[in-house]
């Protein structure tokens, strides 16, 4: 190449280099000038305007500062985001102080990536309107892209190093209950967008101290709305540990939840406290099941666990009530054994609180929740009694109770009770129907303290009772109803017949034997706490025994007289009436020689007032009376 050409090329190269260098210098000067301007400019109005437009809510700041660089430094104080127009508080979010280092490169892709973020003094008010829409739903909701405050999971930022303290979140349910979540300390850490995140938090839920330790899927997975977001967490309280392993369709809303949940509670204190109750219960409980949440529906399905040394299985479902309406709880449970006395004692500080006559017939506060129960257990201990093969099905709604079925084994048969309980000006009103089917009379006799050899047969019964009053004691004194008892295919000990008829032959022989029972009928009319027994009739080929008397239900005292009909007994029978009386736990019997008891053989007109089903049962016995 000629010398003049080489020198020309060199001059061109040097000129180009000088031009490029000059351009770089100019760009650096411009950037420096822009950074200097940005560092001095009052950006608070700009940020307030942009944030308000993005959220569709008024956003205000006490102060705002930005330090130019990579990462970009941002600090502000006294942030307030307005609540929805229908909200109970003026502001939905308030933040005392916010300090962050924000990576610039991810901003080109519409992602906020905080290298470091510190937040203090945060207050968040969460609530739903009558249609169920949360106040945290901003504007149209958007889908992906840059957002100072995320509208949904697709806009959630990456938090490499986050720490917060002094936070309070309140959530008002549609039923009006306010849940308080206090966050004393919160820390989130991750190595990047594609790496799992770790969340640690310490605080309280409805004043119950709790600690949270969670590991979640990556931020990239969080922003992929097409896939469920996975999380594994443990929540530890003073007496309760909870673990969850599952997914969320909308993690920011705690929506579309699916996963395995386990609970290990040394006592129920923490659980009751979380539910807002001040009650204490020294009752251990452990359970596992499949937890689900969809909108207002919460459920724990295929649950298995242990309570007070008894295994159980079943399902639990909760439907959040609409505005002003109670929640609806559905419990279906099979339990190995249930000791109601110990459960009551656990709720009473170790002292038994068995139901008494002073308890209200219709307690206040029953309208706080709607409850459906389907409970089955082979053994239930209650009030000192042990019941077998127990089934309880009922519904509490609007403060009133519908007892669909309470049944248990009794004397080889089944006693079933159904009815209703409603509140009124006087306290409460209950209407109950009972039915005893296919019981063994000899077994009943043994349960009442006899040998079971005196009488046998199939015992059936029906009852209808109405109770009214402020307390159970009042209701036992203000009631009305009827009871019918019959015996079929039975037999009675000959010695018992001879004792009732005072047969002289029983003094000279020791042979035992039974007499077939043709029929047994007992009718009791109940009014104002007193049951009038009449007629009471037992027919056998050897004798006909009739009786009548009174049962003081509240006083637990019996006054009953029985005798044999003279024409039905042998020549040697004295047919002396016998008085059976005294407290139910100390009944005595004595002859009433010389008394006029002819009224015992007469029919009781009160039997004519029996309800149709009870009258039909009484007429089907075959007794002549």
Short mmCIF file of C-alpha atoms in Angstrom, two decimals, residues 22-520:
data_model
loop_
_atom_site.label_atom_id
_atom_site.label_comp_id
_atom_site.label_asym_id
_atom_site.label_seq_id
_atom_site.Cartn_x
_atom_site.Cartn_y
_atom_site.Cartn_z
CA UNK A 22 -16.21 11.29 22.04
CA UNK A 23 -19.60 9.61 21.68
CA UNK A 24 -18.90 7.40 24.69
CA UNK A 25 -17.84 10.41 26.67
CA UNK A 26 -20.98 12.26 25.64
CA UNK A 27 -23.15 9.23 26.62
CA UNK A 28 -21.39 8.93 29.97
CA UNK A 29 -21.82 12.64 30.54
CA UNK A 30 -25.49 12.35 29.62
CA UNK A 31 -25.96 9.34 31.90
CA UNK A 32 -24.17 11.11 34.71
CA UNK A 33 -26.28 14.17 34.13
CA UNK A 34 -29.45 12.02 34.06
CA UNK A 35 -28.42 10.20 37.21
CA UNK A 36 -27.61 13.49 38.88
CA UNK A 37 -30.99 14.88 37.82
CA UNK A 38 -32.80 11.72 38.95
CA UNK A 39 -31.03 11.82 42.29
CA UNK A 40 -32.11 15.46 42.82
CA UNK A 41 -35.54 15.40 41.14
CA UNK A 42 -38.71 15.04 43.19
CA UNK A 43 -40.02 11.74 41.83
CA UNK A 44 -42.67 11.29 44.52
CA UNK A 45 -45.53 12.78 42.44
CA UNK A 46 -44.50 10.70 39.43
CA UNK A 47 -44.41 7.46 41.42
CA UNK A 48 -47.70 8.26 43.15
CA UNK A 49 -49.39 8.95 39.81
CA UNK A 50 -47.98 5.88 38.08
CA UNK A 51 -48.79 3.57 40.99
CA UNK A 52 -52.32 4.99 41.34
CA UNK A 53 -53.00 4.46 37.63
CA UNK A 54 -51.56 0.94 37.71
CA UNK A 55 -53.65 -0.15 40.71
CA UNK A 56 -56.78 1.87 40.09
CA UNK A 57 -56.49 3.08 43.70
CA UNK A 58 -55.12 6.23 45.30
CA UNK A 59 -51.46 5.77 46.30
CA UNK A 60 -49.64 8.34 48.46
CA UNK A 61 -46.07 8.58 49.76
CA UNK A 62 -44.60 10.54 52.63
CA UNK A 63 -41.18 10.61 50.95
CA UNK A 64 -39.42 8.96 48.00
CA UNK A 65 -35.72 8.73 47.11
CA UNK A 66 -33.85 6.91 44.33
CA UNK A 67 -30.10 6.38 44.06
CA UNK A 68 -28.85 5.82 40.49
CA UNK A 69 -26.76 2.72 39.88
CA UNK A 70 -26.98 -1.01 39.28
CA UNK A 71 -28.54 -2.14 41.48
CA UNK A 72 -30.88 0.81 41.75
CA UNK A 73 -31.46 2.10 45.28
CA UNK A 74 -35.02 2.96 46.29
CA UNK A 75 -36.27 4.21 49.64
CA UNK A 76 -39.63 5.58 50.67
CA UNK A 77 -41.66 6.14 53.81
CA UNK A 78 -45.32 6.30 54.78
CA UNK A 79 -46.80 4.53 51.76
CA UNK A 80 -50.61 4.28 51.74
CA UNK A 81 -52.72 2.36 49.22
CA UNK A 82 -56.43 3.15 49.40
CA UNK A 83 -58.94 0.43 50.16
CA UNK A 84 -61.76 -0.55 47.83
CA UNK A 85 -64.67 1.89 47.83
CA UNK A 86 -66.76 -0.58 49.87
CA UNK A 87 -63.98 -1.38 52.37
CA UNK A 88 -64.28 -0.97 56.13
CA UNK A 89 -61.04 1.08 56.41
CA UNK A 90 -59.79 4.02 54.31
CA UNK A 91 -56.47 2.32 53.50
CA UNK A 92 -55.84 -1.26 52.52
CA UNK A 93 -52.04 -1.08 52.87
CA UNK A 94 -49.75 1.14 54.92
CA UNK A 95 -45.94 0.76 54.96
CA UNK A 96 -43.79 2.71 57.40
CA UNK A 97 -40.40 2.31 55.69
CA UNK A 98 -39.22 0.59 52.49
CA UNK A 99 -35.59 0.19 51.40
CA UNK A 100 -34.50 -1.80 48.33
CA UNK A 101 -31.68 -2.57 45.89
CA UNK A 102 -33.27 -3.33 42.52
CA UNK A 103 -31.47 -5.04 39.59
CA UNK A 104 -31.82 -3.07 36.34
CA UNK A 105 -31.41 -5.80 33.72
CA UNK A 106 -34.54 -7.81 34.64
CA UNK A 107 -36.60 -4.63 34.25
CA UNK A 108 -36.13 -5.01 30.47
CA UNK A 109 -38.15 -8.24 30.75
CA UNK A 110 -40.84 -6.70 32.94
CA UNK A 111 -39.63 -8.34 36.18
CA UNK A 112 -38.74 -6.70 39.48
CA UNK A 113 -35.70 -8.43 41.00
CA UNK A 114 -34.75 -7.21 44.44
CA UNK A 115 -31.20 -8.01 45.51
CA UNK A 116 -32.08 -6.67 48.94
CA UNK A 117 -35.40 -5.52 50.38
CA UNK A 118 -36.26 -4.29 53.86
CA UNK A 119 -39.77 -3.38 55.00
CA UNK A 120 -41.01 -2.29 58.45
CA UNK A 121 -44.29 -1.26 60.07
CA UNK A 122 -46.69 -2.83 57.57
CA UNK A 123 -50.47 -2.89 58.03
CA UNK A 124 -52.70 -4.77 55.56
CA UNK A 125 -56.50 -4.94 55.68
CA UNK A 126 -58.03 -7.83 53.70
CA UNK A 127 -61.78 -8.27 53.23
CA UNK A 128 -64.39 -9.38 50.71
CA UNK A 129 -67.48 -7.68 49.35
CA UNK A 130 -70.96 -9.23 49.30
CA UNK A 131 -70.16 -10.95 45.99
CA UNK A 132 -67.00 -12.52 47.42
CA UNK A 133 -64.47 -10.35 45.56
CA UNK A 134 -61.39 -9.52 47.64
CA UNK A 135 -60.21 -5.95 48.10
CA UNK A 136 -56.76 -7.13 47.03
CA UNK A 137 -58.05 -7.52 43.45
CA UNK A 138 -56.70 -4.40 41.74
CA UNK A 139 -58.13 -3.03 38.49
CA UNK A 140 -58.49 -5.58 35.70
CA UNK A 141 -55.96 -7.92 37.30
CA UNK A 142 -53.60 -7.92 34.28
CA UNK A 143 -51.41 -10.82 33.27
CA UNK A 144 -47.66 -10.64 33.65
CA UNK A 145 -45.46 -7.66 33.09
CA UNK A 146 -43.97 -4.97 35.28
CA UNK A 147 -45.90 -3.96 38.41
CA UNK A 148 -44.79 -1.98 41.44
CA UNK A 149 -47.43 -3.84 43.44
CA UNK A 150 -48.29 -7.33 42.06
CA UNK A 151 -51.91 -7.77 40.99
CA UNK A 152 -51.50 -11.54 40.72
CA UNK A 153 -48.88 -14.29 40.79
CA UNK A 154 -47.58 -13.49 37.28
CA UNK A 155 -46.34 -10.10 38.47
CA UNK A 156 -44.71 -11.21 41.71
CA UNK A 157 -41.11 -9.97 42.06
CA UNK A 158 -37.97 -11.99 42.76
CA UNK A 159 -36.77 -11.55 46.34
CA UNK A 160 -33.16 -12.62 46.80
CA UNK A 161 -32.81 -11.23 50.31
CA UNK A 162 -35.95 -9.96 52.02
CA UNK A 163 -36.53 -9.06 55.66
CA UNK A 164 -39.56 -7.45 57.27
CA UNK A 165 -40.72 -6.72 60.78
CA UNK A 166 -43.64 -5.28 62.69
CA UNK A 167 -46.42 -6.34 60.32
CA UNK A 168 -50.14 -6.80 60.94
CA UNK A 169 -52.59 -8.41 58.51
CA UNK A 170 -56.30 -8.49 59.33
CA UNK A 171 -58.76 -10.56 57.33
CA UNK A 172 -62.47 -9.95 57.73
CA UNK A 173 -64.54 -12.97 56.75
CA UNK A 174 -67.93 -12.57 55.12
CA UNK A 175 -69.50 -13.58 58.40
CA UNK A 176 -67.91 -10.52 60.03
CA UNK A 177 -65.20 -12.31 62.03
CA UNK A 178 -61.81 -10.57 62.00
CA UNK A 179 -58.67 -12.73 61.87
CA UNK A 180 -55.45 -11.06 63.05
CA UNK A 181 -52.06 -12.18 61.72
CA UNK A 182 -49.16 -10.42 63.42
CA UNK A 183 -45.75 -10.78 61.75
CA UNK A 184 -42.97 -9.87 64.15
CA UNK A 185 -40.23 -11.02 61.78
CA UNK A 186 -40.27 -12.31 58.18
CA UNK A 187 -37.32 -13.45 56.05
CA UNK A 188 -37.29 -14.73 52.45
CA UNK A 189 -34.17 -15.92 50.65
CA UNK A 190 -33.34 -17.46 47.26
CA UNK A 191 -30.30 -17.78 45.01
CA UNK A 192 -32.20 -16.74 41.86
CA UNK A 193 -35.31 -16.86 39.70
CA UNK A 194 -35.02 -20.60 38.97
CA UNK A 195 -34.10 -21.68 42.53
CA UNK A 196 -36.46 -22.63 45.39
CA UNK A 197 -37.27 -19.94 47.95
CA UNK A 198 -37.13 -20.23 51.75
CA UNK A 199 -39.60 -18.38 53.97
CA UNK A 200 -39.23 -17.97 57.74
CA UNK A 201 -41.68 -16.02 59.87
CA UNK A 202 -42.47 -15.52 63.55
CA UNK A 203 -45.63 -13.91 64.86
CA UNK A 204 -49.14 -14.81 65.93
CA UNK A 205 -52.55 -15.74 64.55
CA UNK A 206 -55.44 -14.42 66.66
CA UNK A 207 -52.91 -13.88 69.48
CA UNK A 208 -51.66 -17.49 69.25
CA UNK A 209 -47.86 -17.43 68.89
CA UNK A 210 -46.70 -19.29 65.75
CA UNK A 211 -43.54 -19.87 63.72
CA UNK A 212 -43.57 -20.61 59.98
CA UNK A 213 -40.88 -22.44 58.02
CA UNK A 214 -41.62 -22.94 54.31
CA UNK A 215 -39.81 -24.00 51.15
CA UNK A 216 -41.52 -23.13 47.88
CA UNK A 217 -41.03 -23.59 44.16
CA UNK A 218 -39.02 -20.95 42.29
CA UNK A 219 -40.12 -17.41 41.44
CA UNK A 220 -40.22 -18.46 37.77
CA UNK A 221 -42.72 -21.19 38.70
CA UNK A 222 -44.67 -18.67 40.76
CA UNK A 223 -45.05 -16.42 37.72
CA UNK A 224 -46.23 -19.33 35.52
CA UNK A 225 -49.99 -19.13 36.08
CA UNK A 226 -50.58 -22.24 33.98
CA UNK A 227 -49.07 -24.55 36.61
CA UNK A 228 -49.90 -25.12 40.31
CA UNK A 229 -47.33 -23.62 42.65
CA UNK A 230 -45.75 -26.07 45.09
CA UNK A 231 -44.95 -25.40 48.75
CA UNK A 232 -43.91 -27.40 51.79
CA UNK A 233 -44.40 -25.74 55.13
CA UNK A 234 -44.52 -26.33 58.86
CA UNK A 235 -46.34 -24.14 61.37
CA UNK A 236 -45.35 -24.55 65.01
CA UNK A 237 -47.24 -23.21 68.02
CA UNK A 238 -46.79 -23.70 71.72
CA UNK A 239 -48.92 -26.86 71.74
CA UNK A 240 -49.57 -27.59 68.06
CA UNK A 241 -47.47 -28.49 65.01
CA UNK A 242 -48.94 -28.37 61.51
CA UNK A 243 -47.35 -29.54 58.25
CA UNK A 244 -48.53 -29.08 54.66
CA UNK A 245 -47.13 -30.44 51.40
CA UNK A 246 -49.04 -29.50 48.29
CA UNK A 247 -49.84 -26.91 45.65
CA UNK A 248 -51.71 -23.63 45.12
CA UNK A 249 -53.48 -22.51 41.97
CA UNK A 250 -53.43 -18.90 43.22
CA UNK A 251 -50.86 -18.72 46.03
CA UNK A 252 -51.37 -15.00 46.67
CA UNK A 253 -55.07 -15.67 47.34
CA UNK A 254 -54.53 -18.99 49.14
CA UNK A 255 -56.83 -20.33 46.43
CA UNK A 256 -57.06 -23.71 44.69
CA UNK A 257 -55.18 -25.46 47.49
CA UNK A 258 -54.46 -29.19 47.27
CA UNK A 259 -52.14 -31.19 49.51
CA UNK A 260 -51.53 -33.41 52.50
CA UNK A 261 -52.08 -31.78 55.87
CA UNK A 262 -51.02 -33.17 59.24
CA UNK A 263 -51.80 -31.82 62.70
CA UNK A 264 -50.19 -32.83 65.99
CA UNK A 265 -51.75 -31.05 68.98
CA UNK A 266 -50.70 -31.77 72.55
CA UNK A 267 -53.75 -29.75 73.64
CA UNK A 268 -56.48 -27.95 71.73
CA UNK A 269 -55.53 -24.56 73.21
CA UNK A 270 -53.76 -23.29 70.07
CA UNK A 271 -56.48 -24.54 67.70
CA UNK A 272 -59.27 -22.99 69.76
CA UNK A 273 -57.29 -19.75 70.03
CA UNK A 274 -56.81 -19.57 66.26
CA UNK A 275 -60.60 -19.95 65.94
CA UNK A 276 -61.03 -16.96 68.25
CA UNK A 277 -62.11 -18.87 71.35
CA UNK A 278 -60.70 -18.21 74.83
CA UNK A 279 -61.64 -21.73 75.91
CA UNK A 280 -58.86 -24.07 77.02
CA UNK A 281 -58.94 -27.83 76.43
CA UNK A 282 -56.34 -30.32 77.67
CA UNK A 283 -57.22 -32.69 74.85
CA UNK A 284 -54.56 -34.31 72.62
CA UNK A 285 -55.33 -34.65 68.90
CA UNK A 286 -53.39 -35.86 65.88
CA UNK A 287 -54.73 -36.10 62.33
CA UNK A 288 -53.71 -36.33 58.68
CA UNK A 289 -55.80 -35.80 55.57
CA UNK A 290 -56.12 -34.23 52.14
CA UNK A 291 -56.68 -30.51 52.47
CA UNK A 292 -58.55 -28.53 49.80
CA UNK A 293 -59.69 -24.96 49.42
CA UNK A 294 -61.74 -23.56 46.54
CA UNK A 295 -63.28 -20.15 47.08
CA UNK A 296 -65.51 -20.32 50.14
CA UNK A 297 -65.14 -24.11 50.41
CA UNK A 298 -62.58 -25.62 52.81
CA UNK A 299 -62.27 -29.37 53.32
CA UNK A 300 -60.15 -32.02 55.00
CA UNK A 301 -60.97 -35.31 53.29
CA UNK A 302 -59.99 -38.91 54.10
CA UNK A 303 -58.83 -37.76 57.52
CA UNK A 304 -57.32 -40.26 59.95
CA UNK A 305 -56.09 -39.60 63.43
CA UNK A 306 -56.24 -40.17 67.13
CA UNK A 307 -58.02 -38.33 69.94
CA UNK A 308 -57.68 -39.26 73.61
CA UNK A 309 -56.30 -42.74 72.82
CA UNK A 310 -59.03 -43.44 70.26
CA UNK A 311 -58.52 -43.74 66.50
CA UNK A 312 -60.90 -41.94 64.16
CA UNK A 313 -61.50 -41.35 60.45
CA UNK A 314 -63.80 -39.07 58.51
CA UNK A 315 -64.27 -35.84 56.56
CA UNK A 316 -64.54 -32.20 57.54
CA UNK A 317 -65.92 -29.43 55.32
CA UNK A 318 -66.41 -25.71 55.89
CA UNK A 319 -68.38 -23.24 53.78
CA UNK A 320 -67.68 -19.61 54.61
CA UNK A 321 -70.89 -17.71 55.27
CA UNK A 322 -72.01 -14.80 53.13
CA UNK A 323 -72.03 -11.28 54.55
CA UNK A 324 -73.71 -11.37 57.95
CA UNK A 325 -74.29 -15.13 57.76
CA UNK A 326 -72.57 -17.81 59.87
CA UNK A 327 -70.10 -20.33 58.51
CA UNK A 328 -71.42 -23.79 57.66
CA UNK A 329 -69.49 -26.75 59.11
CA UNK A 330 -70.04 -30.38 58.07
CA UNK A 331 -68.46 -33.14 60.19
CA UNK A 332 -68.58 -36.85 59.31
CA UNK A 333 -66.65 -38.97 61.77
CA UNK A 334 -66.19 -42.61 62.77
CA UNK A 335 -64.38 -42.92 66.11
CA UNK A 336 -63.16 -46.02 67.90
CA UNK A 337 -64.49 -44.86 71.27
CA UNK A 338 -65.60 -41.56 72.77
CA UNK A 339 -65.61 -40.63 76.44
CA UNK A 340 -67.85 -37.57 76.59
CA UNK A 341 -67.18 -37.17 80.33
CA UNK A 342 -63.42 -36.90 79.75
CA UNK A 343 -63.95 -34.53 76.85
CA UNK A 344 -66.15 -32.33 79.06
CA UNK A 345 -63.53 -32.49 81.81
CA UNK A 346 -60.81 -31.50 79.31
CA UNK A 347 -62.77 -28.37 78.46
CA UNK A 348 -63.44 -27.69 82.14
CA UNK A 349 -59.89 -27.54 83.44
CA UNK A 350 -59.92 -31.16 84.56
CA UNK A 351 -63.28 -30.93 86.30
CA UNK A 352 -66.26 -32.77 84.92
CA UNK A 353 -68.94 -30.51 83.54
CA UNK A 354 -71.58 -33.15 82.91
CA UNK A 355 -74.91 -31.69 81.79
CA UNK A 356 -77.10 -30.67 84.74
CA UNK A 357 -80.57 -29.33 85.31
CA UNK A 358 -79.19 -25.79 85.58
CA UNK A 359 -77.93 -25.83 81.99
CA UNK A 360 -79.99 -23.78 79.52
CA UNK A 361 -82.31 -25.81 77.34
CA UNK A 362 -81.47 -23.58 74.36
CA UNK A 363 -77.99 -22.07 74.99
CA UNK A 364 -77.20 -18.64 73.58
CA UNK A 365 -74.73 -18.39 70.73
CA UNK A 366 -76.00 -21.40 68.80
CA UNK A 367 -76.51 -19.14 65.79
CA UNK A 368 -72.76 -18.41 65.54
CA UNK A 369 -72.25 -21.37 63.23
CA UNK A 370 -74.29 -23.85 61.21
CA UNK A 371 -73.24 -27.42 61.90
CA UNK A 372 -74.09 -30.80 60.39
CA UNK A 373 -72.89 -33.88 62.28
CA UNK A 374 -72.77 -37.53 61.26
CA UNK A 375 -70.99 -39.41 64.06
CA UNK A 376 -70.64 -43.14 64.66
CA UNK A 377 -68.82 -44.92 67.47
CA UNK A 378 -69.00 -48.46 68.91
CA UNK A 379 -68.72 -47.08 72.46
CA UNK A 380 -69.74 -43.78 74.02
CA UNK A 381 -69.29 -43.00 77.71
CA UNK A 382 -71.51 -40.21 79.00
CA UNK A 383 -72.86 -39.16 82.42
CA UNK A 384 -71.54 -42.36 83.97
CA UNK A 385 -73.21 -44.62 81.41
CA UNK A 386 -71.65 -46.55 78.55
CA UNK A 387 -73.62 -46.67 75.32
CA UNK A 388 -72.86 -49.12 72.50
CA UNK A 389 -73.20 -48.80 68.72
CA UNK A 390 -73.95 -45.08 68.82
CA UNK A 391 -75.04 -43.09 65.76
CA UNK A 392 -75.61 -39.34 65.92
CA UNK A 393 -76.96 -37.40 62.96
CA UNK A 394 -78.15 -33.83 63.31
CA UNK A 395 -78.18 -30.29 62.01
CA UNK A 396 -77.74 -26.97 63.79
CA UNK A 397 -78.87 -24.02 61.67
CA UNK A 398 -79.99 -20.52 62.58
CA UNK A 399 -79.68 -21.38 66.28
CA UNK A 400 -82.16 -24.27 66.08
CA UNK A 401 -81.36 -27.98 66.25
CA UNK A 402 -82.78 -30.83 64.21
CA UNK A 403 -81.85 -34.19 65.74
CA UNK A 404 -82.29 -36.57 62.83
CA UNK A 405 -81.12 -39.63 64.73
CA UNK A 406 -79.53 -40.51 68.02
CA UNK A 407 -79.49 -44.27 68.34
CA UNK A 408 -77.67 -46.78 70.50
CA UNK A 409 -77.93 -50.39 71.55
CA UNK A 410 -80.11 -51.06 74.59
CA UNK A 411 -80.92 -54.46 75.97
CA UNK A 412 -80.07 -56.23 72.75
CA UNK A 413 -82.27 -53.85 70.77
CA UNK A 414 -81.98 -50.27 69.59
CA UNK A 415 -83.23 -47.05 71.15
CA UNK A 416 -83.63 -44.25 68.59
CA UNK A 417 -84.40 -40.62 69.39
CA UNK A 418 -85.25 -37.81 66.97
CA UNK A 419 -86.62 -34.33 67.42
CA UNK A 420 -86.14 -30.58 67.29
CA UNK A 421 -84.95 -27.83 69.63
CA UNK A 422 -85.82 -24.20 69.00
CA UNK A 423 -85.49 -20.98 70.95
CA UNK A 424 -88.41 -18.84 72.10
CA UNK A 425 -89.15 -16.07 74.58
CA UNK A 426 -89.13 -18.50 77.52
CA UNK A 427 -85.78 -20.04 76.58
CA UNK A 428 -86.35 -23.09 74.45
CA UNK A 429 -88.80 -25.69 73.25
CA UNK A 430 -87.92 -29.30 72.43
CA UNK A 431 -90.06 -31.92 70.73
CA UNK A 432 -88.67 -35.46 70.92
CA UNK A 433 -89.78 -38.83 69.59
CA UNK A 434 -88.25 -42.07 70.86
CA UNK A 435 -88.52 -45.66 69.76
CA UNK A 436 -87.23 -48.83 71.42
CA UNK A 437 -87.14 -51.80 69.05
CA UNK A 438 -86.53 -55.50 69.69
CA UNK A 439 -84.95 -55.16 73.12
CA UNK A 440 -84.46 -58.23 75.33
CA UNK A 441 -86.43 -57.76 78.56
CA UNK A 442 -84.11 -60.02 80.53
CA UNK A 443 -81.13 -57.90 79.47
CA UNK A 444 -82.98 -54.72 80.46
CA UNK A 445 -83.72 -56.29 83.85
CA UNK A 446 -80.04 -57.08 84.36
CA UNK A 447 -79.10 -53.49 83.49
CA UNK A 448 -81.61 -52.31 86.11
CA UNK A 449 -80.00 -54.51 88.76
CA UNK A 450 -82.05 -57.68 88.51
CA UNK A 451 -80.90 -61.22 87.71
CA UNK A 452 -82.55 -61.25 84.30
CA UNK A 453 -84.40 -64.47 85.20
CA UNK A 454 -87.61 -62.86 86.41
CA UNK A 455 -88.98 -61.85 82.99
CA UNK A 456 -87.98 -62.23 79.36
CA UNK A 457 -89.27 -61.38 75.91
CA UNK A 458 -89.10 -58.81 73.17
CA UNK A 459 -89.62 -55.32 74.53
CA UNK A 460 -90.73 -52.46 72.26
CA UNK A 461 -91.66 -48.92 73.08
CA UNK A 462 -92.50 -45.51 71.70
CA UNK A 463 -92.57 -42.05 73.23
CA UNK A 464 -93.41 -38.48 72.31
CA UNK A 465 -92.36 -35.69 74.68
CA UNK A 466 -92.46 -31.90 74.46
CA UNK A 467 -90.34 -29.83 76.86
CA UNK A 468 -90.44 -26.09 77.43
CA UNK A 469 -88.42 -23.77 79.65
CA UNK A 470 -85.28 -21.72 80.23
CA UNK A 471 -83.23 -24.59 81.70
CA UNK A 472 -83.26 -28.36 81.51
CA UNK A 473 -84.60 -28.40 85.07
CA UNK A 474 -87.46 -26.10 84.09
CA UNK A 475 -88.20 -28.25 81.04
CA UNK A 476 -88.43 -31.40 83.16
CA UNK A 477 -91.17 -29.67 85.11
CA UNK A 478 -92.97 -28.22 82.09
CA UNK A 479 -93.48 -31.07 79.69
CA UNK A 480 -96.18 -33.11 78.06
CA UNK A 481 -96.24 -36.39 76.21
CA UNK A 482 -96.83 -40.10 76.36
CA UNK A 483 -94.93 -43.40 76.53
CA UNK A 484 -96.10 -46.85 75.45
CA UNK A 485 -94.22 -50.08 76.27
CA UNK A 486 -95.15 -53.59 75.06
CA UNK A 487 -93.74 -57.10 75.50
CA UNK A 488 -94.10 -59.93 72.98
CA UNK A 489 -93.10 -63.60 72.98
CA UNK A 490 -92.24 -63.33 76.66
CA UNK A 491 -92.18 -65.30 79.85
CA UNK A 492 -92.27 -64.41 83.54
CA UNK A 493 -90.95 -66.43 86.47
CA UNK A 494 -93.74 -68.34 88.22
CA UNK A 495 -92.22 -67.35 91.56
CA UNK A 496 -92.66 -63.66 90.68
CA UNK A 497 -96.34 -64.16 89.83
CA UNK A 498 -96.89 -65.99 93.11
CA UNK A 499 -95.15 -63.22 95.04
CA UNK A 500 -97.32 -60.56 93.44
CA UNK A 501 -100.49 -62.59 94.11
CA UNK A 502 -99.13 -63.72 97.53
CA UNK A 503 -99.92 -67.35 96.62
CA UNK A 504 -99.72 -69.50 99.77
CA UNK A 505 -98.24 -72.39 97.75
CA UNK A 506 -95.02 -70.41 97.24
CA UNK A 507 -94.35 -70.88 100.96
CA UNK A 508 -94.16 -74.66 100.66
CA UNK A 509 -92.37 -75.35 97.37
CA UNK A 510 -89.00 -74.49 95.87
CA UNK A 511 -89.57 -75.48 92.26
CA UNK A 512 -88.83 -72.82 89.74
CA UNK A 513 -90.41 -72.30 86.35
CA UNK A 514 -91.66 -69.77 83.89
CA UNK A 515 -95.09 -68.71 82.78
CA UNK A 516 -95.74 -67.58 79.22
CA UNK A 517 -96.67 -63.91 78.87
CA UNK A 518 -99.69 -63.37 76.65
CA UNK A 519 -99.17 -59.62 76.60
CA UNK A 520 -97.65 -56.77 78.47
#
